[in-house]
């Protein structure tokens, strides 16, 4: 439905209807949270057999002791297969890939990369495709790194803009990417975008792509997206050290209690380990081995992810179907994504209404990711984009959440259109 | 025996005898390592029941998900009891307390502490009681922090010197301390030293004590040392924020796969969490809970440590007894510690001979911690101190190691005395 072309009276009727519905939600005192990309209990249950201790009698005894800074060979190999790299290009870390990203930036700030000047010695900038992952942007803001927003297209960041910027400003040291099932838009970078990212000329020779491959095996479809192997392309075009790739099993096994990794060129691995060997003696190799016993190999990882999909695909479908029912195709107040994988649905509402929708939802007991959160400094200049995380909530709560959300979108947008017509 | 007063001929006889024995060690091609403070397999076996999954059905389901940045309440409480602090003063981390120390220094460098200027903005210095822990010094060296050596006494660092230095130089930002069963001398700081550390006037208002309480429950005696509660003293004398305390279960459960923590004032906790919340979402809470199930409470921790002691006390005794047999009391070429706990024996040889002993040992297949390692920049100006780590090696290998070591000490020292008499 095209709301902006409705006559004022009809808009007012819709408004009144929605307002009545909204008031009834408020009266019912709901409390539902679809703010964060957290797995639900049914997903986490899938990994519980990991914790029985079965098979641990085969663990090499030295895994229980200090050493093996870059992780156990079994998990290096598994991550290598998952990411299409060589095991020698993998450092297996602790339970958090975000921690590995933060530390990688902190190292670059303090020490520089591969002998280049420390980033701390100069004002630096990161390119931030938007909408993007709020925790990436929070790291930049925390370190005082200037963020430059790059609009996302259906194929990845706007590469014309990216190429132009990195070619001319050596303060631009990096770009954040969630290349597969992007957080939050759900798109996967096209081969052409990957090729251009790998081969573009950068004025900064210590330019790095932070390739957060958070959803590498997190398909929601029988025809999953295919992401080109950026490290392969980088090696081919002569920029072998350009990419820091990150992944973790947080959404394969246990959230916050998974195993994270960095995959990067051997030069970068050596550079990182030269600092890491001072920072720690080794990561938790027993936990890594427990993961190896449970995950086994890529076929088994895919089987686990199929179980995950069984739990969460209906949640995505429910949300998307409800939006379709409520707004129809080509609505001018709501457009949403229907991703092939990942953890999020992006809902774009009428410009200038996202904050209002959040506020209304909050009033009715529904917590959304704050409007603006997927943008640097929390500022969505269009006040348009909402990130929806359907996985954590129970199916029944998700029904309520969707009803509240739909109601609040209509209410906020119609109110705006009414105000415009009145002015 | 007092070797320096022996006539030249007698020294030459001893030398010849030891040289023959040394050559026979070399011929036998041994390979033994007593370099690092690593637990042996029998110690690690003690923790294996931790990994059966028993009791995990009682784990709160949300421990499997993101959140609880400061750790699970059960482990906060247990560490609080272990360290004599309040649970609100504890952040439970990942598997490495060294990593927590490194990160704490990196944060101070990048951001400053409690609103003070970042340490990166000025040349800074750390006080380093010597001999000390090589990994502490490695962190300083890596960050370019100037290290000032402070001689250790039987009661802790020379406090007259410490007080004088910190009172007059605001570039001195910290002191490294392993206050209980100090690495490597094994002494425990006296109450008076703790009191002085807590109450001394420091020119730098952001001065911190890095209190690495690595051996807090690692007693080797029925009459264990008692360490005063420094955080209590600091609070009492009006310096509540002075201490960052660290501990871990690496030598209670599994080395490198334990659980580490920081204990510090609530102000400091808040300051740390304000950065940590950007660095990671949460640490491995499932691992924390698995530890809680195994460790239960302080009584049980003590029972576990009693088992540990059963395994390693004979190793310490074997070494100390062999030294006594070989050198007797009041030897002028070898003095050693007989610690009440911890992981190390310090062996001081005739000045100018420690490197030579290491070198000779290496030639006979025995790896020691490098001479100089327990000193900033790896420099033992007296070339005197050797750190012996008896725990990891099997009992039979330790017998051989001790024989080689004794032989090499005699050989190196007598050679030096002979050279002096000849010059």
Short mmCIF file of C-alpha atoms in Angstrom, two decimals, chain A residues 37-42 44-45 48 51-54 56 59 61-66 95-96 98-100 102-103 106-107 109-111 120 133 135 138-139 142-143 250-251 254-258 274-275 277-287 290 392, chain B residues 37-42 44-45 48 51-54 56 59 61-66 95-96 98-100 102-103 106-107 109-111 120 133 135 138-139 142-143 250-251 254-258 274-275 277-287 290 392:
data_model
loop_
_atom_site.label_atom_id
_atom_site.label_comp_id
_atom_site.label_asym_id
_atom_site.label_seq_id
_atom_site.Cartn_x
_atom_site.Cartn_y
_atom_site.Cartn_z
CA UNK A 37 21.65 -11.40 17.65
CA UNK A 38 21.60 -14.06 20.33
CA UNK A 39 20.81 -17.73 19.75
CA UNK A 40 17.79 -19.14 21.57
CA UNK A 41 17.93 -22.00 24.06
CA UNK A 42 16.84 -24.58 21.47
CA UNK A 44 22.20 -23.79 22.32
CA UNK A 45 20.80 -27.20 23.26
CA UNK A 48 25.20 -29.56 24.76
CA UNK A 51 30.12 -31.12 27.16
CA UNK A 52 29.92 -34.81 28.13
CA UNK A 53 33.66 -35.36 28.04
CA UNK A 54 33.30 -38.19 25.53
CA UNK A 56 38.65 -36.59 25.74
CA UNK A 59 43.30 -35.72 23.72
CA UNK A 61 48.24 -34.83 27.09
CA UNK A 62 50.25 -31.73 26.25
CA UNK A 63 47.07 -29.89 25.23
CA UNK A 64 46.42 -29.60 28.96
CA UNK A 65 49.61 -27.65 29.46
CA UNK A 66 51.07 -24.30 28.39
CA UNK A 95 36.06 -17.59 22.83
CA UNK A 96 35.54 -14.21 21.20
CA UNK A 98 35.31 -9.57 18.62
CA UNK A 99 38.16 -9.66 21.14
CA UNK A 100 40.52 -10.75 18.36
CA UNK A 102 39.74 -5.34 19.02
CA UNK A 103 43.20 -6.66 19.85
CA UNK A 106 44.93 -2.13 19.37
CA UNK A 107 48.15 -3.81 18.14
CA UNK A 109 47.60 1.42 17.02
CA UNK A 110 50.37 0.62 19.47
CA UNK A 111 52.93 -1.10 17.27
CA UNK A 120 48.62 5.90 17.15
CA UNK A 133 27.60 -3.93 12.91
CA UNK A 135 30.14 -3.33 17.82
CA UNK A 138 31.95 1.02 18.85
CA UNK A 139 35.57 -0.15 18.66
CA UNK A 142 36.39 3.99 21.53
CA UNK A 143 39.80 4.36 19.94
CA UNK A 250 29.73 -18.57 18.84
CA UNK A 251 26.67 -19.22 16.67
CA UNK A 254 27.73 -21.68 22.35
CA UNK A 255 27.40 -17.91 22.21
CA UNK A 256 30.32 -16.30 24.00
CA UNK A 257 31.72 -19.74 24.78
CA UNK A 258 32.78 -20.75 21.30
CA UNK A 274 55.37 -11.71 17.70
CA UNK A 275 53.05 -9.62 19.91
CA UNK A 277 53.64 -14.35 22.55
CA UNK A 278 54.07 -11.45 24.97
CA UNK A 279 50.34 -11.07 25.63
CA UNK A 280 49.62 -14.66 26.62
CA UNK A 281 51.20 -18.09 26.88
CA UNK A 282 48.43 -19.87 25.04
CA UNK A 283 44.66 -19.88 24.55
CA UNK A 284 42.36 -22.54 26.01
CA UNK A 285 43.45 -25.61 24.03
CA UNK A 286 41.26 -28.00 26.00
CA UNK A 287 38.22 -25.99 24.97
CA UNK A 290 36.35 -30.18 23.01
CA UNK A 392 16.51 -15.36 20.62
CA UNK B 37 57.05 -23.57 35.54
CA UNK B 38 54.76 -26.13 33.98
CA UNK B 39 52.73 -28.70 35.86
CA UNK B 40 53.45 -32.36 35.10
CA UNK B 41 50.91 -34.82 33.76
CA UNK B 42 50.19 -36.28 37.20
CA UNK B 44 47.00 -32.24 35.33
CA UNK B 45 45.33 -35.62 35.83
CA UNK B 48 40.43 -34.35 34.54
CA UNK B 51 35.60 -32.56 32.09
CA UNK B 52 32.94 -35.24 32.48
CA UNK B 53 30.02 -32.86 32.16
CA UNK B 54 28.64 -33.94 35.52
CA UNK B 56 26.14 -29.20 33.97
CA UNK B 59 23.95 -24.62 34.84
CA UNK B 61 20.77 -21.67 30.65
CA UNK B 62 21.77 -18.07 30.07
CA UNK B 63 25.40 -18.91 30.90
CA UNK B 64 25.47 -20.47 27.42
CA UNK B 65 24.66 -17.15 25.80
CA UNK B 66 26.24 -13.73 25.44
CA UNK B 95 42.05 -18.65 30.61
CA UNK B 96 45.11 -16.44 31.04
CA UNK B 98 49.01 -12.94 31.90
CA UNK B 99 46.65 -11.80 29.15
CA UNK B 100 44.69 -9.79 31.74
CA UNK B 102 49.02 -7.32 29.40
CA UNK B 103 45.60 -5.89 28.56
CA UNK B 106 47.78 -1.75 27.19
CA UNK B 107 44.60 -0.02 28.40
CA UNK B 109 48.91 3.11 27.76
CA UNK B 110 46.09 3.79 25.33
CA UNK B 111 43.45 5.34 27.56
CA UNK B 120 51.44 6.50 25.95
CA UNK B 133 59.14 -13.16 36.48
CA UNK B 135 57.12 -12.62 31.32
CA UNK B 138 58.90 -9.06 28.60
CA UNK B 139 55.64 -7.07 28.62
CA UNK B 142 57.63 -4.99 24.42
CA UNK B 143 55.84 -1.75 25.24
CA UNK B 250 46.23 -22.49 35.62
CA UNK B 251 48.16 -24.33 38.32
CA UNK B 254 44.81 -26.98 33.72
CA UNK B 255 47.77 -24.89 32.61
CA UNK B 256 46.69 -22.42 29.96
CA UNK B 257 43.13 -23.74 30.21
CA UNK B 258 42.22 -22.42 33.59
CA UNK B 274 34.10 0.57 30.39
CA UNK B 275 36.83 -0.60 28.00
CA UNK B 277 32.62 -3.89 27.07
CA UNK B 278 34.03 -2.67 23.77
CA UNK B 279 36.72 -5.37 23.58
CA UNK B 280 34.46 -8.39 24.01
CA UNK B 281 30.89 -9.38 24.72
CA UNK B 282 31.75 -11.84 27.44
CA UNK B 283 34.33 -14.40 28.47
CA UNK B 284 33.76 -18.16 28.38
CA UNK B 285 31.12 -18.54 31.08
CA UNK B 286 30.56 -22.23 30.41
CA UNK B 287 34.22 -22.86 31.17
CA UNK B 290 32.75 -26.09 34.68
CA UNK B 392 57.23 -30.68 34.92
#
